[in-house]
Short mmCIF file of C-alpha atoms in Angstrom, two decimals:
data_model
loop_
_atom_site.label_atom_id
_atom_site.label_comp_id
_atom_site.label_asym_id
_atom_site.label_seq_id
_atom_site.Cartn_x
_atom_site.Cartn_y
_atom_site.Cartn_z
CA MET A 1 -76.78 -52.47 150.93
CA LYS A 2 -75.63 -54.30 147.60
CA HIS A 3 -72.57 -51.81 148.17
CA THR A 4 -71.96 -52.32 151.81
CA PRO A 5 -69.48 -54.96 151.28
CA LEU A 6 -67.15 -52.60 148.81
CA LYS A 7 -67.38 -49.48 151.77
CA VAL A 8 -66.18 -51.95 155.03
CA ALA A 9 -63.28 -52.84 152.52
CA ILE A 10 -62.28 -49.65 151.03
CA SER A 11 -63.00 -47.88 154.69
CA ALA A 12 -60.98 -50.71 156.45
CA ILE A 13 -58.02 -50.05 153.65
CA CYS A 14 -58.16 -46.14 154.56
CA PHE A 15 -58.16 -46.90 158.44
CA VAL A 16 -54.79 -48.81 158.04
CA ASN A 17 -53.15 -46.31 155.43
CA LEU A 18 -51.60 -44.18 157.69
CA LEU A 19 -49.61 -46.59 159.77
CA TYR A 20 -46.48 -45.67 157.71
CA MET A 21 -46.22 -42.68 160.81
CA ILE A 22 -46.36 -44.90 163.59
CA PRO A 23 -42.70 -44.48 164.45
CA SER A 24 -42.82 -41.06 165.45
CA VAL A 25 -44.72 -41.74 168.91
CA ALA A 26 -41.67 -43.40 169.58
CA VAL A 27 -38.96 -41.30 168.60
CA SER A 28 -36.92 -40.97 171.91
CA GLY A 29 -36.68 -44.62 172.04
CA MET A 30 -35.85 -45.03 168.31
CA VAL A 31 -32.99 -42.21 168.49
CA ALA A 32 -31.62 -44.01 172.07
CA ALA A 33 -31.91 -47.89 170.36
CA PHE A 34 -28.72 -46.35 168.18
CA PRO A 35 -26.52 -44.14 170.15
CA ASP A 36 -23.54 -44.84 167.54
CA GLN A 37 -25.38 -43.51 164.56
CA PRO A 38 -26.20 -39.73 163.82
CA GLN A 39 -29.63 -38.55 164.43
CA ASN A 40 -30.83 -37.35 161.18
CA LYS A 41 -30.22 -40.83 160.08
CA VAL A 42 -32.04 -42.86 162.64
CA LEU A 43 -35.02 -40.24 161.65
CA LEU A 44 -34.85 -41.31 157.76
CA LEU A 45 -37.08 -43.82 159.48
CA LEU A 46 -39.84 -41.11 159.78
CA THR A 47 -38.94 -38.81 156.62
CA LEU A 48 -38.13 -41.67 153.68
CA PRO A 49 -42.14 -42.99 153.53
CA ASN A 50 -42.82 -40.13 152.69
CA LEU A 51 -40.03 -39.60 149.93
CA THR A 52 -40.96 -42.86 148.37
CA GLY A 53 -44.61 -42.69 149.13
CA ILE A 54 -44.36 -40.45 145.77
CA ALA A 55 -42.72 -43.45 143.68
CA GLY A 56 -45.65 -45.68 144.63
CA ILE A 57 -48.17 -42.57 143.60
CA VAL A 58 -46.60 -42.58 140.40
CA ALA A 59 -45.90 -46.32 139.71
CA GLU A 60 -49.59 -47.14 140.08
CA PRO A 61 -50.88 -45.22 136.90
CA TRP A 62 -47.70 -47.36 135.15
CA MET A 63 -48.69 -51.06 136.73
CA GLU A 64 -52.38 -51.02 135.59
CA ARG A 65 -51.39 -51.42 132.31
CA TRP A 66 -50.72 -54.94 133.80
CA PHE A 67 -52.83 -55.66 136.65
CA SER A 68 -56.26 -54.71 137.72
CA ARG A 69 -56.45 -52.27 140.73
CA ARG A 70 -58.01 -55.42 143.03
CA THR A 71 -54.84 -56.85 142.62
CA LEU A 72 -52.70 -53.96 143.11
CA SER A 73 -54.64 -53.05 146.27
CA ILE A 74 -53.88 -56.28 147.43
CA THR A 75 -50.15 -56.35 146.80
CA ALA A 76 -50.26 -53.41 148.41
CA LEU A 77 -51.60 -54.34 151.74
CA ALA A 78 -49.07 -57.32 151.59
CA VAL A 79 -46.22 -55.50 151.17
CA PHE A 80 -47.43 -52.90 153.42
CA PHE A 81 -48.01 -55.77 156.00
CA ALA A 82 -44.56 -57.57 155.00
CA SER A 83 -42.63 -54.08 155.82
CA GLY A 84 -43.94 -53.63 159.03
CA LEU A 85 -43.57 -57.02 159.96
CA ALA A 86 -39.72 -57.06 158.76
CA SER A 87 -39.29 -53.75 160.92
CA PHE A 88 -40.49 -55.27 164.28
CA VAL A 89 -38.10 -58.79 163.35
CA LEU A 90 -35.30 -56.74 162.37
CA ARG A 91 -34.98 -53.93 165.35
CA GLU A 92 -31.74 -53.94 166.04
CA ASN A 93 -30.36 -53.57 162.42
CA LEU A 94 -30.74 -49.72 161.12
CA PRO A 95 -29.83 -50.52 157.52
CA ALA A 96 -32.67 -53.34 157.23
CA LEU A 97 -34.97 -50.60 158.99
CA ILE A 98 -34.55 -47.81 156.60
CA ALA A 99 -34.96 -50.76 153.50
CA ALA A 100 -38.36 -51.84 155.04
CA SER A 101 -39.00 -47.75 155.47
CA VAL A 102 -38.24 -47.44 151.76
CA ILE A 103 -40.73 -50.12 150.89
CA MET A 104 -43.09 -49.26 153.40
CA GLY A 105 -43.52 -45.70 151.61
CA ALA A 106 -44.30 -47.12 148.02
CA ALA A 107 -46.66 -49.39 149.32
CA TYR A 108 -48.16 -46.31 151.17
CA GLY A 109 -48.08 -44.31 147.84
CA MET A 110 -49.93 -46.82 146.08
CA GLN A 111 -52.62 -47.58 148.00
CA ALA A 112 -53.09 -43.46 148.72
CA ALA A 113 -53.58 -43.44 144.84
CA LEU A 114 -55.84 -46.86 144.67
CA TYR A 115 -58.50 -46.01 147.29
CA PRO A 116 -60.12 -42.97 145.31
CA LEU A 117 -60.09 -44.85 142.33
CA LEU A 118 -61.61 -48.07 143.81
CA VAL A 119 -64.37 -45.17 145.29
CA ASN A 120 -64.57 -43.53 141.92
CA ASP A 121 -64.97 -47.23 140.02
CA GLY A 122 -67.37 -48.65 142.42
CA PHE A 123 -70.18 -45.50 143.24
CA GLN A 124 -71.86 -42.60 141.53
CA GLY A 125 -73.66 -39.56 142.03
CA GLU A 126 -74.08 -38.39 146.12
CA GLU A 127 -73.19 -41.90 147.07
CA ARG A 128 -69.64 -41.14 145.77
CA SER A 129 -69.58 -37.92 147.76
CA GLN A 130 -70.50 -39.75 150.88
CA VAL A 131 -68.39 -42.87 150.70
CA MET A 132 -65.66 -40.32 149.65
CA GLY A 133 -66.16 -38.60 152.73
CA LEU A 134 -66.47 -41.84 154.91
CA VAL A 135 -63.36 -43.29 153.74
CA SER A 136 -61.62 -39.86 154.19
CA GLY A 137 -62.92 -39.60 157.87
CA MET A 138 -61.36 -43.71 158.34
CA LEU A 139 -57.95 -42.09 157.23
CA GLN A 140 -58.36 -39.71 160.16
CA LEU A 141 -59.42 -41.89 162.82
CA GLY A 142 -57.05 -44.67 161.98
CA ARG A 143 -54.13 -42.30 162.39
CA VAL A 144 -55.97 -41.14 165.95
CA ALA A 145 -56.28 -44.96 166.82
CA ALA A 146 -52.98 -46.38 165.58
CA THR A 147 -51.20 -43.14 167.52
CA LEU A 148 -52.94 -44.09 170.69
CA VAL A 149 -52.21 -47.57 170.51
CA GLY A 150 -48.62 -47.24 169.41
CA GLY A 151 -47.79 -44.59 172.45
CA MET A 152 -48.83 -47.72 174.90
CA LEU A 153 -46.66 -50.41 172.92
CA ALA A 154 -43.87 -48.04 173.16
CA ARG A 155 -43.63 -47.94 176.74
CA ARG A 156 -42.62 -51.87 176.35
CA GLY A 157 -40.39 -51.06 173.84
CA TRP A 158 -40.27 -48.94 171.05
CA TYR A 159 -40.04 -51.34 168.38
CA ASN A 160 -43.14 -52.51 169.30
CA VAL A 161 -44.79 -49.96 167.44
CA TYR A 162 -44.88 -51.92 164.58
CA LEU A 163 -46.94 -54.44 165.66
CA CYS A 164 -50.12 -52.05 165.02
CA PHE A 165 -49.19 -53.85 161.50
CA LEU A 166 -51.07 -56.58 162.35
CA ALA A 167 -54.39 -54.67 161.88
CA VAL A 168 -53.29 -54.37 157.95
CA LEU A 169 -54.55 -58.18 157.85
CA ILE A 170 -58.14 -57.27 158.34
CA PRO A 171 -58.15 -55.07 155.29
CA LEU A 172 -56.49 -57.34 153.03
CA VAL A 173 -58.64 -60.34 154.09
CA LEU A 174 -61.61 -57.96 153.08
CA ALA A 175 -60.07 -56.59 149.63
CA VAL A 176 -59.21 -60.02 148.94
CA LEU A 177 -62.96 -60.94 149.53
CA PHE A 178 -64.77 -57.84 148.38
CA LEU A 179 -62.95 -55.38 146.17
CA PRO A 180 -64.23 -56.29 142.47
CA ARG A 181 -62.84 -59.26 140.38
CA GLN A 182 -63.35 -57.51 136.82
CA SER A 183 -60.13 -56.51 135.21
CA HIS A 184 -59.77 -53.16 135.11
CA SER A 185 -58.93 -53.42 131.15
CA GLU A 186 -62.21 -55.02 130.92
CA GLN A 187 -63.62 -52.40 132.72
CA LEU A 188 -62.04 -49.28 130.51
CA ARG A 189 -63.46 -51.53 127.51
CA GLN A 190 -67.02 -50.43 129.04
CA GLN A 191 -66.62 -46.91 129.34
CA ASP A 192 -66.24 -43.88 127.64
CA GLY A 193 -63.62 -42.53 129.47
CA ASP A 194 -61.57 -41.05 126.87
CA TRP A 195 -61.23 -37.23 128.08
CA PHE A 196 -59.38 -34.86 130.20
CA SER A 197 -60.11 -31.35 131.42
CA PHE A 198 -56.31 -29.64 131.99
CA SER A 199 -58.02 -26.56 133.23
CA GLU A 200 -59.72 -28.43 136.08
CA THR A 201 -56.26 -31.04 137.03
CA VAL A 202 -54.18 -27.63 137.03
CA ARG A 203 -56.70 -25.84 139.38
CA LEU A 204 -57.05 -29.28 141.83
CA ALA A 205 -53.06 -29.40 141.82
CA VAL A 206 -52.84 -26.01 142.77
CA GLU A 207 -55.69 -26.05 145.48
CA GLY A 208 -54.02 -29.23 146.66
CA PHE A 209 -50.62 -27.94 146.49
CA ALA A 210 -51.41 -24.62 148.67
CA PHE A 211 -54.00 -26.19 151.29
CA ALA A 212 -51.31 -29.32 151.97
CA ALA A 213 -48.62 -26.37 152.65
CA LEU A 214 -50.76 -24.68 155.15
CA PHE A 215 -52.17 -27.65 156.53
CA PHE A 216 -48.84 -28.97 157.84
CA MET A 217 -47.80 -25.92 159.57
CA VAL A 218 -50.13 -27.80 162.67
CA ASN A 219 -47.09 -30.44 162.28
CA THR A 220 -44.24 -28.42 162.17
CA HIS A 221 -45.34 -25.71 164.35
CA LEU A 222 -47.82 -26.97 167.20
CA SER A 223 -45.37 -28.34 169.57
CA LEU A 224 -43.27 -25.10 169.56
CA TYR A 225 -46.58 -22.97 170.14
CA VAL A 226 -47.57 -24.94 173.24
CA GLU A 227 -44.13 -25.81 174.74
CA GLY A 228 -42.18 -22.70 173.23
CA TYR A 229 -45.02 -20.44 174.84
CA GLY A 230 -45.32 -22.36 178.02
CA LEU A 231 -48.69 -23.60 177.73
CA GLY A 232 -47.84 -27.29 178.02
CA ASP A 233 -46.41 -30.29 177.40
CA THR A 234 -45.71 -32.89 174.76
CA ALA A 235 -48.62 -34.86 175.98
CA LEU A 236 -50.36 -32.01 175.64
CA THR A 237 -49.73 -31.41 171.99
CA GLY A 238 -50.50 -34.86 171.35
CA LEU A 239 -54.05 -34.75 172.62
CA ILE A 240 -54.80 -31.49 170.99
CA SER A 241 -53.37 -33.03 167.72
CA ALA A 242 -55.57 -36.55 168.64
CA LEU A 243 -58.81 -34.23 169.46
CA GLY A 244 -58.09 -32.65 165.78
CA CYS A 245 -57.76 -35.79 163.78
CA VAL A 246 -60.83 -36.62 165.51
CA LEU A 247 -62.35 -33.85 164.55
CA ALA A 248 -61.44 -34.21 160.91
CA GLY A 249 -62.53 -37.25 160.64
CA LEU A 250 -66.13 -36.55 161.79
CA ILE A 251 -66.28 -33.75 159.65
CA SER A 252 -65.05 -35.91 156.35
CA THR A 253 -67.90 -38.38 157.15
CA GLY A 254 -70.54 -36.09 157.00
CA PHE A 255 -68.81 -34.42 153.64
CA ALA A 256 -71.88 -34.77 151.12
CA TRP A 257 -74.02 -32.80 153.79
CA PHE A 258 -71.36 -30.07 153.36
CA GLU A 259 -70.78 -30.64 149.60
CA ARG A 260 -74.53 -30.20 148.96
CA ARG A 261 -74.40 -26.48 151.12
CA THR A 262 -71.22 -25.18 149.79
CA GLY A 263 -71.46 -26.44 146.08
CA ARG A 264 -68.33 -25.53 143.55
CA PHE A 265 -67.09 -23.46 146.95
CA THR A 266 -66.16 -26.31 149.04
CA MET A 267 -62.38 -25.25 148.93
CA THR A 268 -63.19 -21.87 149.33
CA TRP A 269 -64.39 -22.68 152.86
CA ALA A 270 -61.69 -24.84 153.75
CA PHE A 271 -59.09 -22.48 153.04
CA GLY A 272 -61.42 -19.69 154.64
CA ILE A 273 -61.98 -22.00 158.10
CA LEU A 274 -57.90 -22.27 158.17
CA GLY A 275 -57.32 -19.14 157.55
CA VAL A 276 -59.33 -17.28 160.23
CA LEU A 277 -58.40 -19.93 162.96
CA TYR A 278 -55.06 -19.76 161.88
CA LEU A 279 -54.90 -16.04 162.14
CA ALA A 280 -57.04 -15.66 165.27
CA GLY A 281 -54.61 -18.47 167.20
CA GLY A 282 -51.60 -16.77 166.14
CA LEU A 283 -53.23 -13.13 167.49
CA TRP A 284 -53.97 -14.74 170.78
CA ILE A 285 -51.36 -16.43 172.10
CA SER A 286 -52.70 -18.77 174.59
CA LEU A 287 -53.80 -22.32 174.92
CA PRO A 288 -57.15 -21.50 173.66
CA GLY A 289 -55.22 -19.83 170.42
CA ALA A 290 -53.77 -23.17 170.12
CA VAL A 291 -56.77 -25.32 169.94
CA LEU A 292 -57.85 -22.73 167.64
CA CYS A 293 -55.32 -23.20 165.07
CA VAL A 294 -55.78 -27.05 165.45
CA ALA A 295 -59.22 -26.60 164.76
CA GLY A 296 -58.66 -24.64 161.70
CA ALA A 297 -56.60 -27.30 160.57
CA PHE A 298 -58.89 -30.13 161.03
CA LEU A 299 -61.82 -28.40 160.11
CA GLY A 300 -60.18 -27.17 156.63
CA MET A 301 -58.47 -31.03 156.34
CA GLY A 302 -62.29 -32.73 156.82
CA LEU A 303 -63.52 -30.76 153.55
CA PHE A 304 -60.45 -30.78 151.81
CA SER A 305 -59.48 -34.47 151.72
CA PRO A 306 -62.52 -36.33 150.34
CA ASN A 307 -62.91 -33.26 148.02
CA LEU A 308 -59.88 -33.25 146.38
CA MET A 309 -60.23 -37.06 146.09
CA LEU A 310 -64.05 -36.30 144.26
CA GLY A 311 -62.01 -33.99 142.28
CA PHE A 312 -60.33 -36.59 139.99
CA SER A 313 -63.33 -37.60 138.19
CA ARG A 314 -63.83 -33.98 137.30
CA CYS A 315 -60.36 -34.04 135.51
CA ALA A 316 -60.54 -37.41 133.59
CA GLY A 317 -62.58 -40.08 132.41
CA PRO A 318 -61.67 -43.78 133.84
CA ARG A 319 -58.68 -44.19 130.95
CA ARG A 320 -57.02 -41.10 132.66
CA LEU A 321 -57.92 -41.00 135.86
CA ALA A 322 -55.07 -43.20 137.38
CA ALA A 323 -52.41 -40.70 135.63
CA VAL A 324 -54.65 -37.68 137.05
CA THR A 325 -54.90 -38.80 140.32
CA ALA A 326 -50.94 -39.95 140.60
CA MET A 327 -49.98 -36.49 139.16
CA VAL A 328 -51.94 -34.55 141.49
CA LEU A 329 -51.06 -36.88 144.81
CA THR A 330 -47.28 -36.08 143.85
CA VAL A 331 -47.82 -32.15 143.96
CA VAL A 332 -50.22 -32.25 147.24
CA ASN A 333 -47.09 -34.78 148.85
CA VAL A 334 -44.40 -31.80 147.46
CA GLY A 335 -47.13 -29.57 149.34
CA TYR A 336 -46.82 -31.17 152.58
CA PHE A 337 -43.05 -31.63 151.91
CA ALA A 338 -42.10 -27.38 151.16
CA SER A 339 -44.52 -26.35 154.02
CA PRO A 340 -41.78 -25.32 156.46
CA TYR A 341 -39.83 -23.63 153.73
CA ILE A 342 -42.47 -21.60 152.56
CA THR A 343 -44.02 -20.67 155.65
CA GLY A 344 -40.91 -20.11 157.16
CA PHE A 345 -39.54 -17.50 154.49
CA LEU A 346 -42.55 -15.61 154.22
CA ALA A 347 -42.68 -15.47 158.43
CA GLY A 348 -39.09 -14.28 158.07
CA PHE A 349 -40.22 -10.59 156.96
CA VAL A 350 -42.31 -9.94 160.28
CA GLY A 351 -41.00 -12.71 163.19
CA GLU A 352 -39.54 -16.21 163.28
CA SER A 353 -41.78 -16.78 166.39
CA PRO A 354 -44.81 -19.58 166.16
CA ALA A 355 -47.61 -17.25 166.55
CA ASP A 356 -45.64 -14.84 163.86
CA VAL A 357 -45.54 -18.14 161.58
CA PHE A 358 -49.38 -19.10 162.34
CA ARG A 359 -50.27 -15.25 161.58
CA VAL A 360 -48.19 -15.45 157.78
CA ALA A 361 -50.10 -18.53 157.60
CA GLY A 362 -53.58 -17.64 158.22
CA MET A 363 -53.10 -15.01 155.82
CA LEU A 364 -52.18 -16.96 153.16
CA GLY A 365 -55.00 -18.89 153.79
CA LEU A 366 -57.46 -16.16 153.25
CA VAL A 367 -55.69 -15.33 150.20
CA CYS A 368 -56.15 -18.76 148.68
CA ALA A 369 -59.93 -18.49 149.79
CA VAL A 370 -60.43 -15.35 147.80
CA GLY A 371 -58.55 -17.03 145.13
CA SER A 372 -60.80 -19.97 145.46
CA ALA A 373 -63.73 -18.35 145.27
CA VAL A 374 -62.79 -16.41 142.27
CA THR A 375 -62.01 -19.57 140.07
CA SER A 376 -64.88 -21.19 141.63
CA CYS A 377 -67.53 -18.29 139.93
CA ARG A 378 -66.73 -20.21 136.23
CA PRO A 379 -69.13 -23.27 135.37
CA GLY A 380 -66.98 -26.16 136.40
CA VAL A 381 -66.00 -29.06 133.32
CA SER A 382 -68.59 -30.68 131.41
CA LEU A 383 -68.34 -34.07 131.85
CA PRO A 384 -69.35 -36.44 128.78
CA ALA A 385 -73.48 -37.48 128.70
CA ALA A 386 -72.00 -40.92 129.49
CA GLU A 387 -70.44 -40.20 132.78
CA LYS A 388 -73.23 -37.29 133.35
CA GLU A 389 -76.00 -39.99 133.28
CA LYS A 390 -73.88 -42.41 135.23
CA GLY A 391 -73.55 -39.63 137.92
#
């Protein structure tokens, strides 16, 4: 029970961390608001935060030289809130909106690197797995809530989606009250944390890149599948996606239970589930087939996300954990960005329809599952004795 306030604070931080994606529910209104501007320039409001998020991720280990993780978390939340509020106030000024999006993305990226570090700092053993699953689930559930609320707000004006950033005040207050006050430098002096596993880091980065590239398929091609084959409209696509996020959240929340049964082969299961269901959806072109594709993506994500965050502690001790976290998360973000180019290029050899692309991605998922299984057969990295005792 003594850790409950910390769990609540980190969960609340994760719940709002994907708010930077909220303008995606109001794209048509956003484009219509700036008719004299090129559409690609307006869409920078959606794409720039992903790019500048990498800058925030990379900056976090460097900032830890001078500031504690508590201070960085509070600062990132405050900047996140301020950028959302500025976007609402300056809604008629596109350059100002773009500048706010740049800052918003950097704050998101820093917080994305910080929350797994906060969990690793505050929890050990199976409790760490349980909490990491919980907060990973909150990321997905927060995304669903923001999408639903933002969609309703956008009916009265596209810019009203930025009012969702008022919710950031809640985790900001909780962070001030409940995040540990001990400075990160003091914490490091008390821990035997100067170790690093190159092989584990490479494996985590490669698996993260591969899964991110395959998962993002559901964002780039689901609408093309549903609407292109005449199975439904954008509302149906949004509903299926929202249900997928809920599914991922529920799986992540029970991650500790799954991890006890899958052990080192958790990523094998994640790739395998995604591969099989993508392949099935690509072969069975229908509304149930679209649902299978979404289920494959988000069931896999429910296992992948907490497994990735827990994997950082297998790669390095506390002294190097922030740097490893930043490096791997950067590679994962590149995987999201490269997804349509990788799968589109490979699908070009067999066909370019949405079903073709899902079939190719499904085959790639199964190949990755086999590769993950082979590498998982080797013993994992041996943690220092002090870390084993804590775990």
